[in-house]
Coordinates of C-alpha atoms in Angstrom, one line a residue:
X243 CA 29.2 -33.2 5.6
X244 CA 30.0 -31.8 8.9
X245 CA 27.8 -33.5 11.1
X246 CA 29.2 -35.4 14.3
X247 CA 27.5 -36.6 17.4
X248 CA 28.9 -36.6 20.9
X249 CA 27.4 -38.5 23.6
X250 CA 28.2 -39.4 27.2
X251 CA 25.4 -41.4 26.6
X252 CA -1.9 -55.4 14.8
X253 CA -3.2 -55.7 14.2
X254 CA -4.9 -53.7 10.9
X255 CA -7.8 -52.8 13.1
X256 CA -6.1 -50.9 15.8
X257 CA -7.8 -47.6 16.6
X258 CA -4.7 -45.2 16.0
X259 CA -1.0 -45.7 15.1
X260 CA 1.0 -46.0 18.4
X261 CA 4.6 -46.5 19.6
X262 CA 5.9 -49.1 22.0
X263 CA 3.8 -49.7 25.1
X264 CA 5.6 -49.0 28.7
X265 CA 6.2 -51.5 31.2
X266 CA 2.8 -50.6 33.1
X267 CA 1.0 -51.7 30.0
X268 CA 3.0 -55.2 29.7
X269 CA 2.2 -55.9 33.4
X270 CA -1.5 -55.1 32.9
X271 CA -1.6 -57.6 29.8
X272 CA -0.1 -60.0 32.4
X273 CA -2.6 -59.5 34.6
X274 CA -5.3 -59.8 32.2
X275 CA -3.8 -63.1 30.7
X276 CA -3.8 -64.5 34.4
X277 CA -7.4 -63.3 35.0
X278 CA -8.4 -65.0 31.8
X279 CA -6.7 -68.4 32.7
X280 CA -8.1 -68.5 36.3
X281 CA -11.6 -67.5 35.1
X282 CA -11.9 -69.8 32.1
X283 CA -9.5 -72.7 32.7
X284 CA -9.4 -75.6 30.5
X285 CA -12.4 -76.4 28.4
X286 CA -13.6 -79.4 30.2
X287 CA -16.9 -79.8 28.1
X288 CA -14.5 -79.9 25.2
X289 CA -12.6 -82.6 26.9
X290 CA -16.0 -84.6 27.7
X291 CA -17.1 -84.5 24.2
X292 CA -13.8 -86.1 22.9
X293 CA -15.5 -89.4 22.7
X294 CA -12.5 -91.2 24.9
X295 CA -12.0 -92.3 28.2
X296 CA -8.8 -90.6 29.0
X297 CA -8.9 -87.0 27.4
X298 CA -6.0 -85.0 28.0
X299 CA -6.2 -81.2 27.2
X300 CA -3.6 -79.4 25.7
X301 CA -3.9 -75.4 26.1
X302 CA -3.2 -73.8 22.3
X303 CA -2.9 -70.0 22.2
X304 CA -2.8 -68.6 18.7
X305 CA -2.5 -65.1 16.8
X306 CA -6.3 -63.8 16.5
X307 CA -6.0 -64.3 12.7
X308 CA -5.5 -68.0 13.1
X309 CA -8.4 -68.6 15.5
X310 CA -10.6 -70.2 13.0
X311 CA -8.3 -72.0 11.0
X312 CA -6.6 -74.0 14.5
X313 CA -9.9 -74.8 15.7
X314 CA -10.8 -76.4 12.3
X315 CA -7.5 -78.5 12.7
X316 CA -7.9 -79.3 16.1
X317 CA -11.8 -79.4 16.2
X318 CA -11.3 -83.3 16.6
X319 CA -9.9 -85.3 19.4
X320 CA -6.2 -86.9 18.5
X321 CA -5.9 -90.4 19.2
X322 CA -3.0 -91.2 21.6
X323 CA -3.4 -94.9 22.0
X324 CA -5.4 -97.0 23.9
X325 CA -8.4 -95.1 25.5
X326 CA -6.3 -92.0 25.5
X327 CA -6.5 -89.0 23.2
X328 CA -5.4 -85.1 23.0
X329 CA -8.2 -82.4 23.0
X330 CA -7.0 -78.7 22.3
X331 CA -8.2 -75.8 24.0
X332 CA -7.6 -72.8 21.7
X333 CA -7.5 -69.4 22.7
X334 CA -7.1 -66.7 20.2
X335 CA -4.7 -63.9 22.1
X336 CA -2.7 -61.0 20.7
X337 CA 1.0 -61.9 20.7
X338 CA 2.2 -59.2 23.1
X339 CA -0.4 -60.5 25.6
X340 CA 1.1 -64.0 25.9
X341 CA 4.6 -62.4 25.7
X342 CA 3.8 -60.6 28.7
X343 CA 2.3 -63.7 30.3
X344 CA 5.5 -65.5 29.6
X345 CA 7.2 -63.3 32.0
X346 CA 5.2 -63.4 34.9
X347 CA 2.9 -66.2 35.0
X348 CA 3.6 -70.2 36.3
X349 CA 3.9 -72.5 33.9
X350 CA 0.4 -74.1 34.7
X351 CA -1.2 -71.0 33.7
X352 CA 0.4 -70.7 30.5
X353 CA 0.0 -72.5 27.0
X354 CA 1.6 -75.4 26.4
X355 CA 1.8 -74.6 22.3
X356 CA 1.9 -71.2 21.1
X357 CA 1.3 -70.1 17.5
X358 CA 2.1 -66.1 17.3
X359 CA 2.2 -64.6 14.0
X360 CA 6.2 -64.2 13.9
X361 CA 9.3 -65.6 15.3
X362 CA 10.1 -62.0 16.3
X363 CA 8.1 -62.9 19.5
X364 CA 10.3 -65.8 20.2
X365 CA 13.1 -63.6 20.0
X366 CA 11.8 -61.1 22.4
X367 CA 10.9 -63.8 24.8
X368 CA 14.6 -64.9 24.9
X369 CA 14.2 -65.7 28.7
X370 CA 11.5 -68.2 28.0
X371 CA 12.4 -71.9 27.2
X372 CA 10.7 -72.0 23.7
X373 CA 11.3 -75.1 21.5
X374 CA 10.3 -74.3 17.7
X375 CA 8.5 -77.2 16.3
X376 CA 8.1 -75.9 12.7
X377 CA 5.7 -73.5 11.1
X378 CA 1.9 -73.5 10.4
X379 CA 1.8 -71.0 7.6
X380 CA 3.6 -68.1 6.1
X381 CA 2.4 -64.6 4.6
X382 CA 4.9 -62.1 3.1
X383 CA 4.6 -58.6 4.3
X384 CA 3.9 -56.1 1.6
X385 CA 2.9 -52.5 0.9
X386 CA -1.0 -52.0 0.6
X387 CA -3.0 -49.5 -1.3
X388 CA -5.7 -49.1 -3.6
X389 CA -5.3 -50.2 -7.4
X390 CA -5.7 -46.5 -8.5
X391 CA -3.1 -45.4 -6.4
X392 CA -0.9 -48.1 -7.3
X393 CA -1.1 -46.8 -10.9
X394 CA -0.9 -43.2 -10.4
X395 CA 2.5 -44.1 -8.5
X396 CA 3.8 -46.3 -11.1
X397 CA 3.9 -49.3 -9.2
X398 CA 1.8 -51.4 -11.1
X399 CA 4.2 -52.6 -13.5
X400 CA 7.4 -51.2 -11.7
X401 CA 8.0 -52.7 -8.1
X402 CA 9.4 -49.8 -5.5
X403 CA 11.8 -50.3 -3.0
X404 CA 10.9 -50.4 0.5
X405 CA 12.9 -47.2 1.2
X406 CA 10.9 -45.7 -1.9
X407 CA 7.9 -46.2 0.4
X408 CA 8.9 -43.2 2.6
X409 CA 9.5 -40.7 -0.4
X410 CA 6.0 -40.6 -2.1
X411 CA 4.5 -37.9 -0.3
X412 CA 1.6 -40.6 0.9
X413 CA 0.7 -41.1 4.3
X414 CA 2.3 -44.4 5.7
X415 CA 0.0 -45.8 8.2
X416 CA 2.5 -47.5 10.8
X417 CA 0.5 -50.1 12.8
X418 CA 1.2 -50.6 16.6
X419 CA 4.6 -51.3 17.1
X420 CA 3.7 -53.0 20.2
X421 CA 1.4 -55.3 18.8
X422 CA 2.3 -55.6 15.1
X423 CA 5.2 -58.0 14.1
X424 CA 4.2 -56.3 10.7
X425 CA 5.0 -52.8 11.5
X426 CA 8.3 -53.6 13.0
X427 CA 9.5 -55.9 10.4
X428 CA 8.4 -53.7 7.6
X429 CA 10.5 -50.8 9.5
X430 CA 13.2 -52.9 9.6
X431 CA 13.1 -53.6 5.8
X432 CA 12.6 -50.1 5.3
X433 CA 16.0 -49.6 7.1
X434 CA 17.7 -52.0 5.3
X435 CA 16.8 -50.8 2.0
X436 CA 18.1 -47.4 2.9
X437 CA 21.5 -48.9 3.9
X438 CA 21.4 -48.8 7.3
X439 CA 23.2 -46.1 9.4
X440 CA 22.1 -42.9 11.2
X441 CA 20.5 -41.7 7.8
X442 CA 18.4 -44.7 7.6
X443 CA 17.6 -44.7 11.3
X444 CA 16.5 -40.8 11.2
X445 CA 14.1 -41.8 8.1
X446 CA 12.5 -44.5 10.3
X447 CA 12.1 -42.3 13.2
X448 CA 10.7 -39.7 11.0
X449 CA 8.0 -41.9 9.9
X450 CA 7.2 -43.3 13.1
X451 CA 6.8 -39.7 14.5
X452 CA 4.7 -38.8 11.9
X453 CA 2.5 -41.8 12.4
X454 CA 1.8 -40.4 15.6
X455 CA 0.4 -37.0 14.3
X456 CA -3.5 -37.0 14.2
X457 CA -3.6 -36.5 10.7
X458 CA -2.1 -39.9 9.6
X459 CA -4.6 -42.5 9.0
X460 CA -5.1 -45.6 11.0
X461 CA -4.5 -49.1 9.5
X462 CA -8.1 -49.8 9.2
X463 CA -8.8 -46.6 7.6
X464 CA -6.1 -47.0 5.4
X465 CA -7.2 -50.6 4.3
X466 CA -10.8 -49.4 4.0
X467 CA -9.6 -46.6 1.7
X468 CA -7.7 -49.1 -0.5
X469 CA -11.0 -51.4 -0.8
X470 CA -12.8 -48.4 -2.2
X471 CA -10.3 -47.7 -4.8
X472 CA -9.3 -44.0 -3.9
X473 CA -6.8 -42.3 -5.8
X474 CA -5.4 -40.5 -2.6
X475 CA -5.6 -43.9 -0.5
X476 CA -2.3 -44.2 2.0
X477 CA 0.2 -46.9 2.1
X478 CA -0.1 -49.4 4.9
X479 CA 2.4 -52.5 5.8
X480 CA 0.2 -55.4 6.3
X481 CA 0.4 -59.2 5.4
X482 CA -0.5 -60.6 2.0
X483 CA -3.3 -62.6 3.9
X484 CA -4.8 -59.3 5.5
X485 CA -5.2 -57.6 1.8
X486 CA -7.1 -61.2 0.7
X487 CA -9.2 -60.8 4.2
X488 CA -10.1 -56.9 3.6
X489 CA -11.0 -57.6 -0.1
X490 CA -13.1 -60.5 0.6
X491 CA -14.6 -58.7 3.3
X492 CA -15.5 -55.8 1.5
X493 CA -16.5 -57.7 -1.6
X494 CA -13.7 -55.7 -3.4
X495 CA -10.6 -56.2 -5.3
X496 CA -9.4 -52.9 -5.6
X497 CA -7.0 -53.4 -2.3
X498 CA -3.7 -54.4 -4.0
X499 CA -0.5 -55.8 -2.6
X500 CA 2.6 -54.1 -3.5
X501 CA 5.9 -56.5 -3.3
X502 CA 8.7 -54.2 -3.1
X503 CA 11.8 -54.9 -5.5
X504 CA 14.1 -56.5 -2.7
X505 CA 11.8 -59.1 -1.4
X506 CA 9.6 -59.5 1.4
X507 CA 10.1 -60.5 5.1
X508 CA 7.6 -62.9 6.1
X509 CA 5.0 -63.8 9.0
X510 CA 6.3 -67.2 9.8
X511 CA 3.5 -68.3 12.3
X512 CA 6.1 -70.8 14.2
X513 CA 4.5 -73.5 16.0
X514 CA 6.2 -73.2 19.4
X515 CA 6.2 -75.5 22.4
X516 CA 6.4 -74.2 26.1
X517 CA 7.7 -76.1 29.0
X518 CA 5.0 -77.2 31.2
X519 CA 4.4 -79.0 34.5
X520 CA 2.3 -81.6 33.5
X521 CA 3.1 -84.9 32.2
X522 CA 1.4 -84.4 28.8
X523 CA 4.1 -84.7 26.2
X524 CA 2.4 -87.3 23.9
X525 CA -0.8 -84.9 23.9
X526 CA 1.3 -81.9 23.3
X527 CA 3.1 -84.1 20.4
X528 CA -0.1 -85.0 18.6
X529 CA -1.2 -81.2 18.8
X530 CA 1.9 -80.0 17.2
X531 CA 2.1 -82.9 14.9
X532 CA -1.3 -81.8 13.9
X533 CA -0.3 -77.9 13.4
X534 CA 2.8 -78.9 11.0
X535 CA 1.3 -81.5 9.0
X536 CA 1.1 -80.9 5.3
X537 CA -2.6 -81.2 5.4
X538 CA -2.5 -78.3 7.9
X539 CA -0.8 -76.2 5.2
X540 CA -3.6 -76.9 2.7
X541 CA -6.2 -75.7 5.1
X542 CA -3.9 -72.5 5.7
X543 CA -3.9 -71.8 2.0
X544 CA -7.6 -72.3 1.9
X545 CA -7.7 -69.6 4.6
X546 CA -5.7 -67.0 2.6
X547 CA -2.2 -68.0 3.7
X548 CA 0.7 -69.4 1.9
X549 CA 2.1 -72.6 3.1
X550 CA 5.5 -73.2 4.9
X551 CA 6.9 -73.6 1.4
X552 CA 5.0 -70.5 0.0
X553 CA 2.7 -72.1 -2.1
X554 CA 0.1 -69.4 -3.2
X555 CA -2.8 -68.9 -1.0
X556 CA -6.4 -69.9 -2.9
X557 CA -8.0 -66.9 -4.5
X558 CA -4.6 -65.2 -5.4
X559 CA -3.6 -64.5 -9.0
X560 CA -4.6 -61.6 -11.5
X561 CA -7.3 -59.2 -10.4
X562 CA -7.3 -60.5 -6.9
X563 CA -5.0 -57.8 -5.6
X564 CA -2.5 -60.7 -4.5
X565 CA -0.1 -62.3 -6.7
X566 CA 0.3 -65.9 -6.9
X567 CA 4.2 -66.3 -7.3
X568 CA 5.7 -66.1 -4.1
X569 CA 8.1 -62.9 -3.8
X570 CA 11.7 -63.2 -2.9
X571 CA 12.3 -63.8 0.7
X572 CA 14.2 -60.7 2.3
X573 CA 15.9 -62.1 5.4
X574 CA 16.3 -59.5 8.1
X575 CA 19.2 -59.6 10.6
X576 CA 17.7 -60.6 13.9
X577 CA 20.0 -58.7 15.9
X578 CA 19.4 -55.6 13.7
X579 CA 15.6 -55.8 14.3
X580 CA 15.9 -56.1 17.9
X581 CA 18.3 -53.1 18.0
X582 CA 15.7 -51.1 15.9
X583 CA 13.2 -52.3 18.5
X584 CA 15.2 -50.8 21.3
X585 CA 15.7 -47.4 19.1
X586 CA 12.1 -47.3 18.4
X587 CA 10.9 -48.0 22.1
X588 CA 12.8 -44.8 23.4
X589 CA 10.3 -42.7 21.2
X590 CA 7.1 -44.5 23.4
X591 CA 7.9 -42.0 26.3
X592 CA 7.1 -38.3 25.1
X593 CA 9.7 -35.4 24.7
X594 CA 9.8 -32.2 27.0
X595 CA 11.8 -30.0 25.1
X596 CA 12.7 -26.7 25.5
X597 CA 14.4 -25.4 22.3
X598 CA 16.8 -22.3 22.9
X599 CA 18.3 -20.6 20.1
X600 CA 20.8 -18.3 19.8
X601 CA 19.7 -14.7 18.5
X602 CA 23.0 -12.8 18.6
X603 CA 24.2 -10.7 15.6
X604 CA 26.5 -13.4 14.1
X605 CA 23.2 -15.5 13.2
X606 CA 22.8 -13.0 10.4
X607 CA 25.5 -14.8 8.7
X608 CA 24.9 -16.4 5.2
X609 CA 23.9 -20.1 5.3
X610 CA 22.4 -21.8 2.4
X611 CA 19.8 -19.9 0.6
X612 CA 19.2 -17.5 4.0
X613 CA 21.1 -16.9 7.2
X614 CA 22.0 -19.1 10.2
X615 CA 18.5 -17.6 12.1
X616 CA 16.5 -18.6 9.1
X617 CA 18.2 -21.9 9.0
X618 CA 17.5 -22.5 12.7
X619 CA 14.0 -21.4 12.6
X620 CA 13.1 -23.8 9.2
X621 CA 14.9 -26.8 10.5
X622 CA 13.0 -26.4 14.0
X623 CA 9.9 -25.7 12.2
X624 CA 10.3 -28.8 10.2
X625 CA 11.1 -31.1 13.3
X626 CA 8.0 -29.7 15.0
X627 CA 5.8 -31.2 12.4
X628 CA 7.0 -34.5 13.0
X629 CA 6.2 -34.3 16.9
X630 CA 3.0 -35.9 18.1
X631 CA 0.8 -33.9 20.3
X632 CA 1.4 -35.6 23.1
X633 CA 4.9 -34.3 23.2
X634 CA 5.8 -30.9 24.9
X635 CA 7.7 -27.7 23.3
X636 CA 8.7 -24.5 24.5
X637 CA 10.9 -21.8 22.8
X638 CA 13.7 -19.4 24.1
X639 CA 15.7 -16.9 22.0
X640 CA 19.0 -15.6 23.8
X641 CA 21.9 -13.0 23.2
X642 CA 23.8 -10.8 25.2
X643 CA 21.3 -8.7 27.5
X644 CA 18.4 -9.8 25.1
X645 CA 16.0 -8.6 27.9
X646 CA 17.3 -6.0 29.9
X647 CA 20.2 -7.3 31.8
X648 CA 18.9 -11.0 31.1
X649 CA 20.4 -13.0 28.3
X650 CA 17.3 -14.6 27.2
X651 CA 13.6 -14.1 26.4
X652 CA 10.7 -16.9 26.7
X653 CA 8.7 -16.8 23.5
X654 CA 6.4 -19.8 24.5
X655 CA 6.5 -21.9 27.6
X656 CA 6.9 -25.4 27.8
X657 CA 3.6 -26.9 27.3
X658 CA 1.9 -29.8 25.7
X659 CA 1.9 -29.4 21.9
X660 CA -1.6 -30.1 21.6
X661 CA -2.9 -28.1 24.5
X662 CA -4.8 -24.7 24.2
X663 CA -2.3 -21.6 24.2
X664 CA -4.7 -18.7 24.2
X665 CA -7.4 -19.9 21.5
X666 CA -4.7 -21.9 19.3
X667 CA -2.7 -24.8 20.0
X668 CA 0.5 -24.8 21.6
X669 CA 2.2 -26.2 18.4
X670 CA 0.4 -23.1 16.2
X671 CA 2.0 -20.7 19.2
X672 CA 5.6 -22.4 18.9
X673 CA 5.3 -21.9 15.1
X674 CA 4.4 -18.3 15.0
X675 CA 7.2 -17.8 17.8
X676 CA 9.9 -19.5 15.6
X677 CA 9.0 -17.1 12.7
X678 CA 9.9 -14.1 14.9
X679 CA 13.7 -15.3 15.2
X680 CA 15.3 -13.2 12.5
X681 CA 13.4 -10.4 13.7
X682 CA 15.1 -10.7 17.0
X683 CA 18.6 -10.6 16.4
X684 CA 20.5 -8.5 18.9
X685 CA 24.1 -7.1 18.7
X686 CA 26.7 -7.7 21.0
X687 CA 27.9 -11.1 22.5
X688 CA 26.5 -14.6 23.3
X689 CA 24.9 -15.1 26.6
X690 CA 25.5 -19.2 26.4
X691 CA 26.2 -20.0 29.9
X692 CA 23.9 -18.1 32.0
X693 CA 21.4 -19.0 29.5
X694 CA 21.9 -22.7 29.9
X695 CA 21.7 -22.9 33.6
X696 CA 18.5 -20.8 33.4
X697 CA 17.2 -23.2 31.0
X698 CA 17.9 -26.2 32.8
X699 CA 16.5 -24.6 35.9
X700 CA 13.2 -23.9 33.9
X701 CA 13.1 -27.3 32.5
X702 CA 13.3 -28.7 36.0
X703 CA 10.7 -26.6 37.9
X704 CA 8.3 -27.9 34.7
X705 CA 9.6 -31.3 34.9
X706 CA 7.1 -34.1 33.6
X707 CA 8.1 -37.6 35.1
X708 CA 6.2 -39.0 32.3
X709 CA 8.5 -37.6 29.7
X710 CA 12.1 -37.1 28.5
X711 CA 12.8 -33.6 29.7
X712 CA 15.5 -32.2 27.6
X713 CA 17.1 -28.5 26.7
X714 CA 18.1 -28.1 22.9
X715 CA 20.5 -25.7 22.8
X716 CA 21.5 -24.1 19.4
X717 CA 24.2 -21.6 19.0
X718 CA 26.9 -20.4 16.5
X719 CA 29.3 -18.9 18.7
X720 CA 31.1 -18.8 22.2
X721 CA 30.3 -17.4 25.5
X722 CA 31.5 -14.0 25.3
X723 CA 29.4 -12.0 27.8
X724 CA 31.8 -9.7 29.7
X725 CA 29.1 -9.4 32.4
X726 CA 28.3 -13.1 32.8
X727 CA 27.2 -14.3 36.5
X728 CA 29.0 -17.5 35.6
X729 CA 31.9 -18.8 33.9
X730 CA 32.2 -22.4 32.5
X731 CA 33.9 -24.4 35.1
X732 CA 31.4 -22.9 37.6
X733 CA 28.6 -23.6 35.3
X734 CA 29.7 -27.3 35.2
X735 CA 29.9 -27.7 38.6
X736 CA 26.4 -26.0 39.8
X737 CA 24.9 -28.6 36.5
X738 CA 26.3 -31.2 38.6
X739 CA 25.6 -30.4 42.2
X740 CA 22.0 -29.2 41.3
X741 CA 21.3 -32.4 39.2
X742 CA 18.7 -34.2 40.5
X743 CA 18.1 -38.3 39.8
X744 CA 14.5 -37.8 40.1
X745 CA 14.1 -35.1 37.9
X746 CA 16.8 -35.3 35.1
X747 CA 17.3 -32.6 32.2
X748 CA 19.4 -33.3 29.4
X749 CA 21.2 -30.8 27.5
X750 CA 21.5 -31.5 23.8
X751 CA 23.9 -28.7 22.4
X752 CA 24.2 -27.9 18.7
X753 CA 27.1 -26.1 17.5
X754 CA 26.0 -24.3 14.3
X755 CA 28.8 -23.4 12.0
X756 CA 32.4 -23.4 12.4
X757 CA 32.7 -20.8 15.1
X758 CA 30.4 -22.1 17.6
X759 CA 32.1 -23.5 21.0
X760 CA 31.4 -27.5 20.8
X761 CA 34.0 -28.3 23.3
X762 CA 32.0 -26.3 25.7
X763 CA 28.5 -28.0 24.6
X764 CA 30.6 -31.3 25.0
X765 CA 31.3 -30.5 28.5
X766 CA 27.8 -29.3 29.1
X767 CA 26.4 -32.5 27.5
X768 CA 28.3 -34.7 29.7
X769 CA 27.7 -32.6 32.9
X770 CA 23.8 -33.3 32.4
X771 CA 23.8 -36.9 30.4
X772 CA 23.1 -35.4 27.2
X773 CA 24.9 -34.8 24.0
X774 CA 26.7 -32.4 21.5
X775 CA 26.5 -32.2 17.9
X776 CA 28.1 -29.9 15.1
X777 CA 26.5 -28.8 11.9
X778 CA 29.0 -27.6 9.7
X779 CA 26.9 -27.3 6.7
X780 CA 23.4 -25.8 6.3
X781 CA 22.0 -29.4 5.5
X782 CA 23.5 -30.6 8.7
X783 CA 21.0 -28.9 11.0
X784 CA 17.7 -30.8 9.8
X785 CA 19.5 -34.1 10.1
X786 CA 20.9 -33.3 13.7
X787 CA 17.9 -32.3 15.0
X788 CA 16.3 -35.6 13.8
X789 CA 19.2 -37.5 15.4
X790 CA 18.6 -35.5 18.6
X791 CA 15.1 -36.7 18.8
X792 CA 16.1 -40.3 18.2
X793 CA 18.7 -40.5 20.6
X794 CA 17.3 -38.1 23.5
X795 CA 16.2 -41.1 25.7

């Protein structure tokens, strides 16, 4: 392979798959959390009903699926000695909201005990002084689908690997990564299963981008299809407890948990103690002890979870969709998970990609089963299928004096892929125009430098402050435009001089074949904060495009 990159550079009821939310959403969640605490305050009615003279209220925040269980565990006052007792004020809140509050609210507005679904949240709250006191419950992560689909895939008797989940051709309903420890953990398991590295990263990115498309089912719809035992049910990464809960709610046993062969990462429901300004250590201790006691594990099993030791939940076994035996634990590298989170977070901001493709005669050279031109067409069309409608795209072709004395022609202007483009979507227009590339091949040289400058200026004029704005430049040659208005040194100086920190436009150069001027593309990439790639073999181009999308932030 000849590909190289050169860079200077939850819930199951979520309404649709999504990527990581931006800072504005986190701030909004923090404000919501603060308003909720201010408006409701501690549950003084509960304290008055405690049956002791000196009740001390402990604020407890839990993941929503733990709400009923924790309220049952902490329903009675906890004696502290003498006339004092601890009374829990329990609030069910999505972990993301609590995480946002940790970074913005004072100690007296935060919970004193927090039980999220995963220790990943504690890792993301590294600046907070969190004390891990134990685990309330566990639930391994699985791939849920219908029993009929599992039979059709051959997974009933022969468990797949996590990596094979991406090669079935079935939709994968990726949960909202902003609010779902399940989704992030499963994608980390898939990446680990595929051996890590760039190829694994690209496979994960492809799955996440595909999950942003409208034709991928939501997690809720995927679970519902599974409980109906449809043979076309998609795959959905969820906890084992969610499989039991969905089957119970539907009165069905048709949704099944697939336990991949490498083992399963788990939600570990850590009991976290937060620093507090109040003198209430004894009361907090009592609440923490109640949540980590052996009896709490027994009640967790009755609610469909496993206890901290992995003992089967009540109702697990043959015919229930969930196995009684605990799967082998798959340990995930916490640092690798955090790195994956960072890579995926770059996809949260939509891309605005102006793709500029060489149509000089040299693009008619054989490549694979076709020509370089058909290769560029097919690889670009394939990448287009992954991009959500929130991304924007446009296409140019370029060669020496392709349009009169101008070296480039606009085939499709920059526009959101889901937008109307004269009675069809922009996605359909771009797809149609890409099909015309092999017919545009023009004799003469490659007007690389003039085209590059024009494309960057056009992208800057159409700049979207809410997107990553880039020019993707695919060429198999060198600039040999004798009438060029600009040479490479002047081009680089102009790109640097016209660079606008408020409207940055990156150039991602792809050198297709051995004759392309990779050195020039590297210098252009460096001047714009972009990157340069080389695709020597036909099969490289598809991977290069995926890599460019993954790195473009």
